[in-house]
Short mmCIF file of C-alpha atoms and ligand atoms in Angstrom, two decimals:
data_model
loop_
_atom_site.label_atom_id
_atom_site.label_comp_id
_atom_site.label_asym_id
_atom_site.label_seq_id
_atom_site.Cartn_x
_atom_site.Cartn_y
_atom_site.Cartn_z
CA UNK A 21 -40.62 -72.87 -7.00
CA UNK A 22 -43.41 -75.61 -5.83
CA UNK A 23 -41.33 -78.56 -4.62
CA UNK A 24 -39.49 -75.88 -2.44
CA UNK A 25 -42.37 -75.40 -0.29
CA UNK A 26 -42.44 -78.26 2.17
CA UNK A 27 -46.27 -78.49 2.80
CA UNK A 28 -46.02 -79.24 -1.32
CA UNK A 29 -44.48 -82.83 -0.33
CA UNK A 30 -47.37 -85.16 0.51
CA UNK A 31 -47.86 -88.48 2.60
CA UNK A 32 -45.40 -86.63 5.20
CA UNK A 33 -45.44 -84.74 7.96
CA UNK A 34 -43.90 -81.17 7.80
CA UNK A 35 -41.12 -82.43 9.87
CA UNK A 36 -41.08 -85.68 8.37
CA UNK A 37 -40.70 -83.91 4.58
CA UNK A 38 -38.08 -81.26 5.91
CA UNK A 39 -35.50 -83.76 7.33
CA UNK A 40 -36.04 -86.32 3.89
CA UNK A 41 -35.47 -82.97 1.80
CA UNK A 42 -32.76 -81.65 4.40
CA UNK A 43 -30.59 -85.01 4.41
CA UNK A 44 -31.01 -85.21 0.60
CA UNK A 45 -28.67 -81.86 0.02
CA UNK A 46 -27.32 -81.07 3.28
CA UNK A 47 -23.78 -81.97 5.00
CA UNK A 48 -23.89 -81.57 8.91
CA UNK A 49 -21.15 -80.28 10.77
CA UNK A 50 -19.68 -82.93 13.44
CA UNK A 51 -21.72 -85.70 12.18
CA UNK A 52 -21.65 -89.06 11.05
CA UNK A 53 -24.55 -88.86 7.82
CA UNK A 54 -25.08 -92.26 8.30
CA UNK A 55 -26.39 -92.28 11.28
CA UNK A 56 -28.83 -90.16 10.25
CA UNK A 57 -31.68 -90.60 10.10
CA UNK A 58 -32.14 -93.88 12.14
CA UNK A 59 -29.44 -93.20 15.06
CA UNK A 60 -29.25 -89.64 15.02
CA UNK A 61 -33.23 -87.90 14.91
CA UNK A 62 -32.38 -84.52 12.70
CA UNK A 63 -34.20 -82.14 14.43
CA UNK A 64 -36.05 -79.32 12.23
CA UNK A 65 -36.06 -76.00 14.32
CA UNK A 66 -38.74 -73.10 13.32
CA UNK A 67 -37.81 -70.79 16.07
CA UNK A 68 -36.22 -69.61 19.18
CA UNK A 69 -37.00 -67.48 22.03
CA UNK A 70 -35.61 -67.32 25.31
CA UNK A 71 -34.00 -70.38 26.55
CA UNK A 72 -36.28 -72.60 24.30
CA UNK A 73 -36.12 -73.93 20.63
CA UNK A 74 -39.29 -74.70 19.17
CA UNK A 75 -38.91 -77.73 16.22
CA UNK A 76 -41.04 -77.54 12.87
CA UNK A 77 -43.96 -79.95 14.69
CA UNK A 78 -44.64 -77.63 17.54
CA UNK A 79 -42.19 -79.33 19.80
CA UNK A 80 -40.12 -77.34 22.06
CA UNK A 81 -36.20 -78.14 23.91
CA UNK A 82 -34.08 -76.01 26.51
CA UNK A 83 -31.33 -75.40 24.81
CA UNK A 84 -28.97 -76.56 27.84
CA UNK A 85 -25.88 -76.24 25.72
CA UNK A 86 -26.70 -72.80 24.84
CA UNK A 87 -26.58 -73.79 21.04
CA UNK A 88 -22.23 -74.87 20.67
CA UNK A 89 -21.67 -72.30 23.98
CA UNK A 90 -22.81 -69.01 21.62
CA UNK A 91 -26.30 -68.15 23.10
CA UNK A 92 -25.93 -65.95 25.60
CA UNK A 93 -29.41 -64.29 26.44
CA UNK A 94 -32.29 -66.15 25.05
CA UNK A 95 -32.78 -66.88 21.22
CA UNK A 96 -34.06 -64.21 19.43
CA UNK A 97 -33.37 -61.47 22.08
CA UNK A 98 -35.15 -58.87 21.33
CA UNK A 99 -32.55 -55.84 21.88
CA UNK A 100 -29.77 -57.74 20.41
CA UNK A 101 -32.44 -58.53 16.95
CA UNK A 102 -33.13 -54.83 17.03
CA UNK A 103 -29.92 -53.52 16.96
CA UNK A 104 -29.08 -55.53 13.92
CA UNK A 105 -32.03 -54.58 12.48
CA UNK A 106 -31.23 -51.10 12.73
CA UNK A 107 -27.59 -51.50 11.21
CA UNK A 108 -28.59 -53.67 8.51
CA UNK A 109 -30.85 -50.85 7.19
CA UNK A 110 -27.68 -48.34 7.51
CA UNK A 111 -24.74 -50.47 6.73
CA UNK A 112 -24.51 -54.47 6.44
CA UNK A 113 -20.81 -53.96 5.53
CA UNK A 114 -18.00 -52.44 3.81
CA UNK A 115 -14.37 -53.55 3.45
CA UNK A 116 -12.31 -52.91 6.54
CA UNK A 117 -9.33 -52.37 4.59
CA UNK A 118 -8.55 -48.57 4.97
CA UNK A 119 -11.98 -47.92 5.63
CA UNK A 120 -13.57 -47.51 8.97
CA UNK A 121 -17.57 -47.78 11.15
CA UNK A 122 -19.20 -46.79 13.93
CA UNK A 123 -19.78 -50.18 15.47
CA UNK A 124 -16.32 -51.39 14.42
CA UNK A 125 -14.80 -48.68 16.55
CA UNK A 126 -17.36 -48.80 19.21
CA UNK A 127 -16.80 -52.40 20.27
CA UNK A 128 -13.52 -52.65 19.63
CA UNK A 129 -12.93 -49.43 22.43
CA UNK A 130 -15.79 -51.49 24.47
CA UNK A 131 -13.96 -55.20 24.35
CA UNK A 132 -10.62 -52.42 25.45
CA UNK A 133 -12.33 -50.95 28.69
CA UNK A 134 -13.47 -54.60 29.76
CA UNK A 135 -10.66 -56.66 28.65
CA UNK A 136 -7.55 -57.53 31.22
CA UNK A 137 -5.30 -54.61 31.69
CA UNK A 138 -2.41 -54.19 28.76
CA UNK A 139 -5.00 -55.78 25.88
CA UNK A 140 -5.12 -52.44 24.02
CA UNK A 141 -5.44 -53.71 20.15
CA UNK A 142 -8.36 -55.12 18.47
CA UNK A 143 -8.22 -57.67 15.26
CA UNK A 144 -11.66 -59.04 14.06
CA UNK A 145 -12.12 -61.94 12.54
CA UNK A 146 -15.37 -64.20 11.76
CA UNK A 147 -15.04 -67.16 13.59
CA UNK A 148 -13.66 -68.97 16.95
CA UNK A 149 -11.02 -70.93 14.66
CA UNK A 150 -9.93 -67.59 12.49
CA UNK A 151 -9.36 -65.83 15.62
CA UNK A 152 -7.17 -68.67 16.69
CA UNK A 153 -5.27 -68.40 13.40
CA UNK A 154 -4.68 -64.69 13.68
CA UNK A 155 -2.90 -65.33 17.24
CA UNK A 156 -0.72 -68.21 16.47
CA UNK A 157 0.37 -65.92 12.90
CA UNK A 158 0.76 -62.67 15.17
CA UNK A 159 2.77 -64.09 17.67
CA UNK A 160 5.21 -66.00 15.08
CA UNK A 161 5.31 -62.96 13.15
CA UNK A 162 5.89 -60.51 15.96
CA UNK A 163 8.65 -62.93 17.26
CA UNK A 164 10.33 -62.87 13.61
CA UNK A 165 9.55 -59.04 13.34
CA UNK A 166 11.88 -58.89 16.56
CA UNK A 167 14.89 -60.73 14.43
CA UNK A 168 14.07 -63.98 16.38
CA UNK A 169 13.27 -66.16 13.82
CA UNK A 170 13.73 -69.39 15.87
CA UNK A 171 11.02 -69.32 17.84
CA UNK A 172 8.61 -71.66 15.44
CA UNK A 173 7.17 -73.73 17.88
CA UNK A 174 4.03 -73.53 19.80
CA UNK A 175 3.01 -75.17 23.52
CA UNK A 176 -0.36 -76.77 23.64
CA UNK A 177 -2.53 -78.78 26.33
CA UNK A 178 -3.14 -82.11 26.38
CA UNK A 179 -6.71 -82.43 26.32
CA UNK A 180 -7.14 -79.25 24.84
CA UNK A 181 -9.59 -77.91 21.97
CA UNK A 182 -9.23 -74.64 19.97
CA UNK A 183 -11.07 -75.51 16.28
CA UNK A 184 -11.15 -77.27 13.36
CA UNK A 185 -8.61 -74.91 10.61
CA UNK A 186 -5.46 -76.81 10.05
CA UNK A 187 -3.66 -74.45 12.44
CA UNK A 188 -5.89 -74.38 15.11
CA UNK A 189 -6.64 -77.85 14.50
CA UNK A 190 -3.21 -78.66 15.40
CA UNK A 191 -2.68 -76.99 18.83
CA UNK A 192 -5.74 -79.27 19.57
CA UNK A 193 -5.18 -82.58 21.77
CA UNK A 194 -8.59 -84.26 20.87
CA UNK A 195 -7.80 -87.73 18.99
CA UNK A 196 -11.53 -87.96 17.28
CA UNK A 197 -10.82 -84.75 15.73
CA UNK A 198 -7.35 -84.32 15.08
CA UNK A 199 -5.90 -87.86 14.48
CA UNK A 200 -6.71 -88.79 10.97
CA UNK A 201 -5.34 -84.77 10.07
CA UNK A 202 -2.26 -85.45 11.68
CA UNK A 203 0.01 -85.77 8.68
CA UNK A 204 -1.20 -82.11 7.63
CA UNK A 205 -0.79 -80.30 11.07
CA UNK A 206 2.03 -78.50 12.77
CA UNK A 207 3.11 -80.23 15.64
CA UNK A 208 3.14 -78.64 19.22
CA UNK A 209 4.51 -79.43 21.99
CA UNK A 210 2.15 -80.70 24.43
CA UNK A 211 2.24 -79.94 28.14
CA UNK A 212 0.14 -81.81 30.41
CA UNK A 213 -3.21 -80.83 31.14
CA UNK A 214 -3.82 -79.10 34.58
CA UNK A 215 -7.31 -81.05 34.45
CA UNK A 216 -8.32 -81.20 38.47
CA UNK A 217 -9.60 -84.64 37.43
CA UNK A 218 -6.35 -86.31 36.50
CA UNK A 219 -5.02 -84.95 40.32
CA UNK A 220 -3.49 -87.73 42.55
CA UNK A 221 -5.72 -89.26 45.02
CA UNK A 222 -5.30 -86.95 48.00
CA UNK A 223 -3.79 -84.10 45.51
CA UNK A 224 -5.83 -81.03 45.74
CA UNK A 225 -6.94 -79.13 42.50
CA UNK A 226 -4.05 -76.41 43.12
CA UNK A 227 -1.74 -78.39 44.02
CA UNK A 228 -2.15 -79.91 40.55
CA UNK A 229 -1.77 -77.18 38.93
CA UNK A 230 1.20 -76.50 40.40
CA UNK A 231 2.81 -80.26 39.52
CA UNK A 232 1.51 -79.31 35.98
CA UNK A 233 2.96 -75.95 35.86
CA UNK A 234 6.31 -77.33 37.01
CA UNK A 235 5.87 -79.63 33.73
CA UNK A 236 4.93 -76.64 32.24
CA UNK A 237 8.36 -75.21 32.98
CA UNK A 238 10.81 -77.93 32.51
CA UNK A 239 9.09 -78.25 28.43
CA UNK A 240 10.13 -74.69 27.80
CA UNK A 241 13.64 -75.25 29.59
CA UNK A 242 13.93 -78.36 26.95
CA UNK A 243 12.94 -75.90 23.92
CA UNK A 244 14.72 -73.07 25.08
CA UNK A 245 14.18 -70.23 22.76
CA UNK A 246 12.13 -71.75 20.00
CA UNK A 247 8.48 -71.01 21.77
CA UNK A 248 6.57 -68.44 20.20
CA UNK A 249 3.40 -68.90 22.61
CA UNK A 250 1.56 -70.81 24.83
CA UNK A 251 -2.08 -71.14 24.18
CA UNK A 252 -4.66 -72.49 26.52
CA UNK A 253 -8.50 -72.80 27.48
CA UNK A 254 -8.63 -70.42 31.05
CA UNK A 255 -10.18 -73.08 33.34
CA UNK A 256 -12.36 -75.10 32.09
CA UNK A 257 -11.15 -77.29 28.57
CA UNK A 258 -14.70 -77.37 27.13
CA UNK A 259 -14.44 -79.52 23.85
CA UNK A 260 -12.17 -82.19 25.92
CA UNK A 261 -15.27 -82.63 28.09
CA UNK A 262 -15.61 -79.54 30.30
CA UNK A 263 -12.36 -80.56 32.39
CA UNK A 264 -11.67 -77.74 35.25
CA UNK A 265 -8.75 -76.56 36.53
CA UNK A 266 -7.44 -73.95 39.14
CA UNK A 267 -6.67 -70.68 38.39
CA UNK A 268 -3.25 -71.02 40.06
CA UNK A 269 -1.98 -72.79 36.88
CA UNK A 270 -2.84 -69.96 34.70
CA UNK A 271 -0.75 -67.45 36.89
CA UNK A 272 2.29 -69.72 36.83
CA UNK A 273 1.91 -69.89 33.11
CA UNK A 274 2.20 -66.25 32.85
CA UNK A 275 4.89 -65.91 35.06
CA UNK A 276 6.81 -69.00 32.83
CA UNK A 277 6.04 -67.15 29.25
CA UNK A 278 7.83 -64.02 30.78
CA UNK A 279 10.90 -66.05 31.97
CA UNK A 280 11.00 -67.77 28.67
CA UNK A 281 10.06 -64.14 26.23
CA UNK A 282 6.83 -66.23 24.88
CA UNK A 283 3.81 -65.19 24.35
CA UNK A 284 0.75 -66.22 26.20
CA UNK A 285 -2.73 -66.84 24.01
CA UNK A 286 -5.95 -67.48 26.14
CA UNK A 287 -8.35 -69.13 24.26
CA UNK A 288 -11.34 -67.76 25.58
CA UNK A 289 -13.90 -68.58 22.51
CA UNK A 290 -15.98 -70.46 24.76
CA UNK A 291 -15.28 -69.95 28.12
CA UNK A 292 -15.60 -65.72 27.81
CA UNK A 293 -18.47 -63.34 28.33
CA UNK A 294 -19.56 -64.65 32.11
CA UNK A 295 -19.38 -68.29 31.21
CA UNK A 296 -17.36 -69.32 34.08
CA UNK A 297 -18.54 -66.62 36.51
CA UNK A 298 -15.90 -63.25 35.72
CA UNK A 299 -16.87 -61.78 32.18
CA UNK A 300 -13.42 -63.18 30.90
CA UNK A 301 -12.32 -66.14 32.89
CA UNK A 302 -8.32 -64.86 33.13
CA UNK A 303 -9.87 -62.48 35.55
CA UNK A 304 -10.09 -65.11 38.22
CA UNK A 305 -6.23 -65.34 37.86
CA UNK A 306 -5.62 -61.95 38.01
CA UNK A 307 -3.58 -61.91 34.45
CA UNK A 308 -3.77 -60.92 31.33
CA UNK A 309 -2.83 -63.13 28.13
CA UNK A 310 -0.77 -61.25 25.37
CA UNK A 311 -3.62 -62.55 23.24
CA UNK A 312 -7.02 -62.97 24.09
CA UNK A 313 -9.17 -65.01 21.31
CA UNK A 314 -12.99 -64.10 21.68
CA UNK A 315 -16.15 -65.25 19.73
CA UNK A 316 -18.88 -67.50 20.53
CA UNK A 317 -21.04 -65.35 22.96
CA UNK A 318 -19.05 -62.33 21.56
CA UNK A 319 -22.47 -61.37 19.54
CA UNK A 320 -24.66 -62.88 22.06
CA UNK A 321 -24.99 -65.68 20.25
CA UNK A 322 -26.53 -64.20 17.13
CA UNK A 323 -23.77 -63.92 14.18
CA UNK A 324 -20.27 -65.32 13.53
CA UNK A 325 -18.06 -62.63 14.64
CA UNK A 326 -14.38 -63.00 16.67
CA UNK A 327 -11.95 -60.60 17.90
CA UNK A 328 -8.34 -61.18 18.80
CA UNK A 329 -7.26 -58.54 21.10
CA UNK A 330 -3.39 -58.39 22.11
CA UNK A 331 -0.95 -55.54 23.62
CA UNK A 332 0.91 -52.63 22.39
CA UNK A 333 4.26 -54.03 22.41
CA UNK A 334 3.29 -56.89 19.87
CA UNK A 335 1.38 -54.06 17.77
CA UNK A 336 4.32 -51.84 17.88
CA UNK A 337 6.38 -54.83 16.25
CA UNK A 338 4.58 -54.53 13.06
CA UNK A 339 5.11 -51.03 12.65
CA UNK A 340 7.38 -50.71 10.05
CA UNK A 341 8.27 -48.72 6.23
CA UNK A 342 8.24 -52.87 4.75
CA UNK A 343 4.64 -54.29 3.87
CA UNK A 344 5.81 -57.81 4.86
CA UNK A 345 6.40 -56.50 8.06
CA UNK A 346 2.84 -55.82 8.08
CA UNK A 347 -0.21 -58.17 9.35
CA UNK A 348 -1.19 -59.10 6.26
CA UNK A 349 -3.79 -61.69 7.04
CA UNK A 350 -7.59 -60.59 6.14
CA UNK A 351 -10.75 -62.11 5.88
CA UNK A 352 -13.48 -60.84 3.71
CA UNK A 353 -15.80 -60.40 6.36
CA UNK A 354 -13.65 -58.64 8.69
CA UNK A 355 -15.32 -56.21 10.87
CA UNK A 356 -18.79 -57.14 10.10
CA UNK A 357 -20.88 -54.08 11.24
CA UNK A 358 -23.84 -56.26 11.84
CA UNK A 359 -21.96 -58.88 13.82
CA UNK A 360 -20.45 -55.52 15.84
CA UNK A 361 -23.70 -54.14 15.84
CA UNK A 362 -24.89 -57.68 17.97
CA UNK A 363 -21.78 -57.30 19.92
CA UNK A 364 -22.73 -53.93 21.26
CA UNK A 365 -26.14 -54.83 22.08
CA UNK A 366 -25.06 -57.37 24.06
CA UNK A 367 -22.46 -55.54 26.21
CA UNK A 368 -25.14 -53.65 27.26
CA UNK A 369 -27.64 -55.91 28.43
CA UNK A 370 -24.15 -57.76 30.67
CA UNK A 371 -24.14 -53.79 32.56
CA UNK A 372 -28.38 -53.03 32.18
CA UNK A 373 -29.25 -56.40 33.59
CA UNK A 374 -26.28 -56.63 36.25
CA UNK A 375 -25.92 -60.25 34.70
CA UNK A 376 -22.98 -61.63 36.40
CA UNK A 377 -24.04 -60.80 39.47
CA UNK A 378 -27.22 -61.97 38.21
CA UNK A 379 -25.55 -65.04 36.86
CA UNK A 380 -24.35 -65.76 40.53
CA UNK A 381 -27.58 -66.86 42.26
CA UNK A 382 -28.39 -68.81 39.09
CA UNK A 383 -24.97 -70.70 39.42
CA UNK A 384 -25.91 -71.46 43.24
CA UNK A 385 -28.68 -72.71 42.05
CA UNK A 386 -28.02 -74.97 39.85
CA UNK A 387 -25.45 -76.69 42.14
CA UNK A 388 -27.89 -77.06 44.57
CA UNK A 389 -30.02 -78.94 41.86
CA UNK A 390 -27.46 -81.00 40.55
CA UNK A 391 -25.81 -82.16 44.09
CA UNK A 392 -28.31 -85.09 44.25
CA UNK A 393 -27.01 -86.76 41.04
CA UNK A 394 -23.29 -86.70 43.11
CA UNK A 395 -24.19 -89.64 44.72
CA UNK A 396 -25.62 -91.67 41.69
CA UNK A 397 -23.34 -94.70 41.34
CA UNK A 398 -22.34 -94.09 37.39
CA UNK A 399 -21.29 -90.36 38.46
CA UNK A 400 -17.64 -90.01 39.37
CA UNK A 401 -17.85 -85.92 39.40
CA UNK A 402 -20.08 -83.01 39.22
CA UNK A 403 -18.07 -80.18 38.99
CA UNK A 404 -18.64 -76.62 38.08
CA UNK A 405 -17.05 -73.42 36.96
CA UNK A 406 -19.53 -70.57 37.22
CA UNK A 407 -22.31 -71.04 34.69
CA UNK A 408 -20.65 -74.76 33.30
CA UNK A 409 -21.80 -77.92 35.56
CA UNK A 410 -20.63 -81.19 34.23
CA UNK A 411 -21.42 -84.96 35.38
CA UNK A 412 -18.29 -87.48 34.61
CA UNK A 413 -20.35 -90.71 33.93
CA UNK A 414 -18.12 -93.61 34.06
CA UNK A 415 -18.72 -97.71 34.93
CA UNK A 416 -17.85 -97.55 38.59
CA UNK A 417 -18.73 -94.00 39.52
CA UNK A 418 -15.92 -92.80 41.81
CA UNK A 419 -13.88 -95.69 40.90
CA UNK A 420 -13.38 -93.48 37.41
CA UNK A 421 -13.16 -96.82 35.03
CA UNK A 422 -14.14 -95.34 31.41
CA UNK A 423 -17.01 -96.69 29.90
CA UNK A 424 -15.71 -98.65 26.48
CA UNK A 425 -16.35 -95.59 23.80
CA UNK A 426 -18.55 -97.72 21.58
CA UNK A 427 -21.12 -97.79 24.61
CA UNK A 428 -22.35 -94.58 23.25
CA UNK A 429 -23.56 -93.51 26.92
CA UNK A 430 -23.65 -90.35 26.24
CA UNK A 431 -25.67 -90.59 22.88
CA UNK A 432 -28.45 -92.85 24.97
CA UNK A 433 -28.85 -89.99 26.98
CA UNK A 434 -28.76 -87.20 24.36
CA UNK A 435 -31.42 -89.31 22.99
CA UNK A 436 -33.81 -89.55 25.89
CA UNK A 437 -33.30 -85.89 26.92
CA UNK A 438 -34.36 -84.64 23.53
CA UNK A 439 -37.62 -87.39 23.93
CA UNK A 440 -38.03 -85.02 27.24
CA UNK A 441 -37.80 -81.89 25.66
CA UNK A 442 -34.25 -80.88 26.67
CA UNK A 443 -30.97 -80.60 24.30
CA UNK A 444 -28.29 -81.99 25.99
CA UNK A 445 -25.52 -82.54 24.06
CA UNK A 446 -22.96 -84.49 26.50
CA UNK A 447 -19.42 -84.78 25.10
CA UNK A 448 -18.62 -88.83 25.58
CA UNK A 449 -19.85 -89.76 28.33
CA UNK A 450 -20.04 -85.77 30.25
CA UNK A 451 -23.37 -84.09 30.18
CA UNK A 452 -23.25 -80.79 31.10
CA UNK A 453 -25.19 -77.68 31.58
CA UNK A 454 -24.45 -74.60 29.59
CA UNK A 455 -27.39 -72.69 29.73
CA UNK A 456 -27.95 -68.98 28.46
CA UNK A 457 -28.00 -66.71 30.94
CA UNK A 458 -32.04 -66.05 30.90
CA UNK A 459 -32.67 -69.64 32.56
CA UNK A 460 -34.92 -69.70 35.01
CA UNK A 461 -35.97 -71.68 38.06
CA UNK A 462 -38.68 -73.83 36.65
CA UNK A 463 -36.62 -74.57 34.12
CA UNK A 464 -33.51 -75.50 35.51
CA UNK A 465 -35.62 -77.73 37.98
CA UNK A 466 -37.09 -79.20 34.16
CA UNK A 467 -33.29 -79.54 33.34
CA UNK A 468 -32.16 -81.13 36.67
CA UNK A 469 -35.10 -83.49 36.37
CA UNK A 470 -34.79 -84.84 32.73
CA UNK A 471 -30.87 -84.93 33.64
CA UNK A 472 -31.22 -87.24 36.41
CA UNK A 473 -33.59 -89.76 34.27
CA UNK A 474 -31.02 -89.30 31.14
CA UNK A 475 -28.62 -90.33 33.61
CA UNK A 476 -30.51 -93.35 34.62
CA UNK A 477 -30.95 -94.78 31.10
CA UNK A 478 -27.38 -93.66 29.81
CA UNK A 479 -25.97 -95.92 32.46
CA UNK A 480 -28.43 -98.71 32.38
CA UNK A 481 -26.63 -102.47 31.87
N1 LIG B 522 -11.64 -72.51 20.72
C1 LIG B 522 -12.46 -73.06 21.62
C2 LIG B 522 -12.02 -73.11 23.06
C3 LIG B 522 -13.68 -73.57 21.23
O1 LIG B 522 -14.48 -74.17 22.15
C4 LIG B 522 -14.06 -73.48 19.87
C5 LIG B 522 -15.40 -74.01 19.36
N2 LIG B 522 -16.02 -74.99 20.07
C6 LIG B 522 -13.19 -72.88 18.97
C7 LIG B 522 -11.98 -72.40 19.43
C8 LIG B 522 -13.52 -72.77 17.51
O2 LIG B 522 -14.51 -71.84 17.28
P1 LIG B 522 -15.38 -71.94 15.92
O3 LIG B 522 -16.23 -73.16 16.07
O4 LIG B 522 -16.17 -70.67 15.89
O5 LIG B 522 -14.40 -72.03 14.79
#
C-alpha cells in the first residue's frame, strides 16, 4: 500500500514523516503522549550493531542503558541472529503442553548447571513480569499444596521494582507506577530497603544491611506464619534508581525465610547474566533463592523470553493424582524455541569470550572514568555494582537535598546526551551506565565525556 511507504509522504524528512505517522497510531510504553513530540524527541531507529543504534536520518547513540537492561552483546550479534535464524527455519514453535524441543531442554539443563546450587526446575515464561507472576502463584500454591493455607501474604522492599502485571505490580514500592493502581493490587508487607544510600552518617553499607535485616526479622515475627515469600532485587534495586546494597543483607534474608518456612524469590530480571559482576548476582552472597526470576539479558537481549527456576522440594509439592494440585498457569508462548534458541547462543558466547572476566577490566575501567564526576558539586554518589555505575544528582551534592521532581533534571540531561549521540536514560535525577558487554574504550571515554557535560546542564540554575 503507497501511503505505507514513508519516502511516499512529502514536504518531510524520512524521520520527520515516520514519527508524524508513528505518533498518529502508536501508544508508547512508559510515556506521557503529550509530551511528545515537543518535550520528548521520538527517536526513529533503522538499526543496531554493536553497542550503537543508528536512527532513520543516519544518526547514531550508545545505547548506555543497554536498551531497558536486555542487550547484552551488541545489537544484532551476529551468533545470537544466526542461531535464531537457524531455528526459525526448523521450528518457530509448538505448544509446550505435553510436547517437548531441543532448545527447550537444552537451556533449561544449561540455566540448571549455572544456576545457584538446589535450583533444579525450569518454568518459562515470556516476560520479566510473567516470570514474576509464576513465583508469587508457585510459592502460594506450594504453601497451600503443603495444607498451609494461611500463608497469603508476601514481603516486599521499599524501593523496590519487579513489573507492571497487577501482581507484580503490587510487590513494587515505586509511587509513579504503582500509586494510582493501588485499589487493584495485593498489598505486601514492606520491609525497609537495605539501600547503602539511606545508611546513617558514619553507618557502613553492611552494617546497614544488617539494621535492615534485623527489620527484616522483627516483620516476619509480627506476621508469624502467614508469609509465603520474600522477594527482592539481589543488590542493586534498578527501577528505584540503581540503589546498591551489600550482599550481607541477602544472606540474612535467607537465613530469616528458613527460620520463618518462607520462601525466598530473587528477582534477578535485570540484575542477572554478569550485570553486577557474578553471572547471577546471589552468587556474591553465596545463596541460593527458592526462586530465581530470569529474563531481560536471558536471550541476549534479542526476544522476550523468562524462566523461573525453583527447587525440588517446591516441585515435589505439586506432584499429586488432583489436577488442581497441579501448576496450572500457562502462557501461549511458553517455551518459545526461538527465544531458547537466543538463549543458548548467548550462554555460549558468556564461556567462548571469557566475558565476566572480560567484563572485569571493563568495570575498572569505567570507575576510573567516572571518579572525576565524584567531586562535581550536584553529585552526592557514584556508586557501582559490577557492570551498573550510577551518579545521585541532587541540589547540594553530598548534602543529598532532592531536587523538587518537577525540575525534570534528569530529562535535561537525557535530552542533551541524545543531542551528543548517547542514550542515557537516567531514572529521576540518577544517570547511570548500563552498557552491553561489547563496550569499548573509546567509547566509554565518548560516554564518560557526554556524561560529565549532561551533568553540567542537568544541574544548571
Ligand atoms: N523485575 C525487575 C527487577 C525489572 O527490572 C523488570 C523490568 N524493568 C521486571 C521485573 C519486569 O520485566 P518486564 O519488563 O519484562 O515485564
Amino acid at each position: 500500500m503507497k501511503t505505507r511507504d514513508p519516502a511516499a509522504l512529502t514536504g518531510a524528512t524520512e524521520a520527520d514523516a515516520w514519527r508524524t505517522r508513528d505518533l498518529a497510531v502508536v501508544w508508547h510504553p512508559c510515556t506521557q503522549m503529550k509530551e511528545h513530540p515537543d518535550t520528548m524527541p521520538l527517536v526513529p531507529i533503522r538499526r543496531g550493531r554493536g553497542a550503537w543504534l543508528e536512527g532513520v536520518d543516519g544518526t547514531r547513540y550508545l545505547d548506555a542503558v543497554s536498551s531497558w537492561w536486555t542487550n547484552l552483546f551488541g545489537h544484532a550479534e551476529p551468533r545470537i541472529a544466526e542461531a535464531i535464524g537457524a531455528q526459525a527455519r526448523e521450528l518457530e514453535h509448538v505448544i509446550y503442553a505435553g510436547f517437548s524441543h531441543e532448545p527447550g531442554l537444552l537451556l533449561a539443563e544449561a540455566l540448571v548447571a549455572k544456576a545457584p546450587p538446589g535450583l533444579t526446575r525450569v518454568f518459562y515464561g515470556d516476560n520479566g513480569s510473567a516470570a514474576v507472576e509464576i513465583a508469587l502463584k508457585m510459592s502460594f500454591h506450594s504453601h497451600a499444596n503443603h495444607g498451609d493455607a494461611r500463608r497469603t501474604r508476601f514481603i516486599a522492599l521499599g524501593n523496590g521494582y519487579h513489573g507492571e502485571t497487577l501482581g507484580a505490580l503490587s510487590m513494587g514500592d515505586i509511587p509513579l507506577y504503582r500509586r494510582i493502581y493501588a485499589p487493584l493490587l495485593l498489598e505486601p508487607l514492606f520491609a525497609p530497603s537495605p539501600d547503602a544510600y539511606e545508611a546513617e552518617p558514619g553507618e557502613s553499607p553492611e552494617a546497614c544491611a544488617l539494621r535492615r535485616a534485623d527489620q527484616l526479622e522483627a516483620l516476619f515475627a509480627a506476621n508469624e506464619g502467614q508469609v509465603c515469600a520474600l522477594i527482592v532485587e539481589p543488590l542493586v534495586q534498578c527501577a528505584g534508581g540503581m540503589r546498591m546494597y551489600h550482599p550481607a543483607y541477602l544472606r540474612r534474608a535467607r537465613e530469616i525465610c528458613d527460620a520463618h518456612g518462607a520462601h525466598l524469590i530473587a528477582d534477578e530480571i535485570a540484575v542477572g547474566f554478569g550485570r553486577t559482576g557474578t553471572l547471577f548476582a546471589c552468587e556474591q552472597a553465596g545463596i541460593s533463592p527458592d526462586f530465581l526470576c530470569l529474563s531481560k539479558g536471558l536471550t541476549g537481549g534479542f526476544l522476550p523470553l523468562s524462566a523461573v527456576l525453583t527447587t525440588a522440594a517446591v516441585y515435589d509439592a505439586f506432584l499429586d493424582d488432583s489436577r488442581e494440585r497441579a501448576f496450572l498457569h500457562s502462557h501461549s508462548y511458553t517455551g518459545n524455541p526461538l527465544g531458547c534458541a537466543a538463549a543458548l547462543a548467548s550462554l555460549a558466547i558468556f564461556d567462548s569470550d571469557d566475558v565476566l572476566a572480560r567484563n572485569r577490566g571493563r568495570a575498572a575501567r569505567m570507575a576510573a572514568l567516572a571518579a572525576p564526576l565524584a567531586s562535581h558539586p550536584n553529585v552526592a554518589q557514584v556508586r557501582q555494582t559490577g557492570m551498573v555505575l550510577a551518579f545521585e544528582l541532587t541540589a547540594d551534592g553530598v548534602g543529598r537535598t532532592p531536587y523538587p521532581s518537577a525540575d525534570r533534571r534528569g530529562l535535561r540531561a537525557y535530552r542533551h546526551a541524545l543531542s551528543r549521540g548517547v542514550l542515557l536514560r537516567p531514572l529521576g535525577d540518577v544517570l547511570y551506565w548500563m552498557p552491553p558487554y561489547c563496550v569499548g574504550e573509546d567509547e566509554l571515554g565518548h560516554l564518560a565525556d557526554v556524561t560529565a557535560t549532561a551533568i553540567e546542564e542537568a544541574t544548571r540554575p
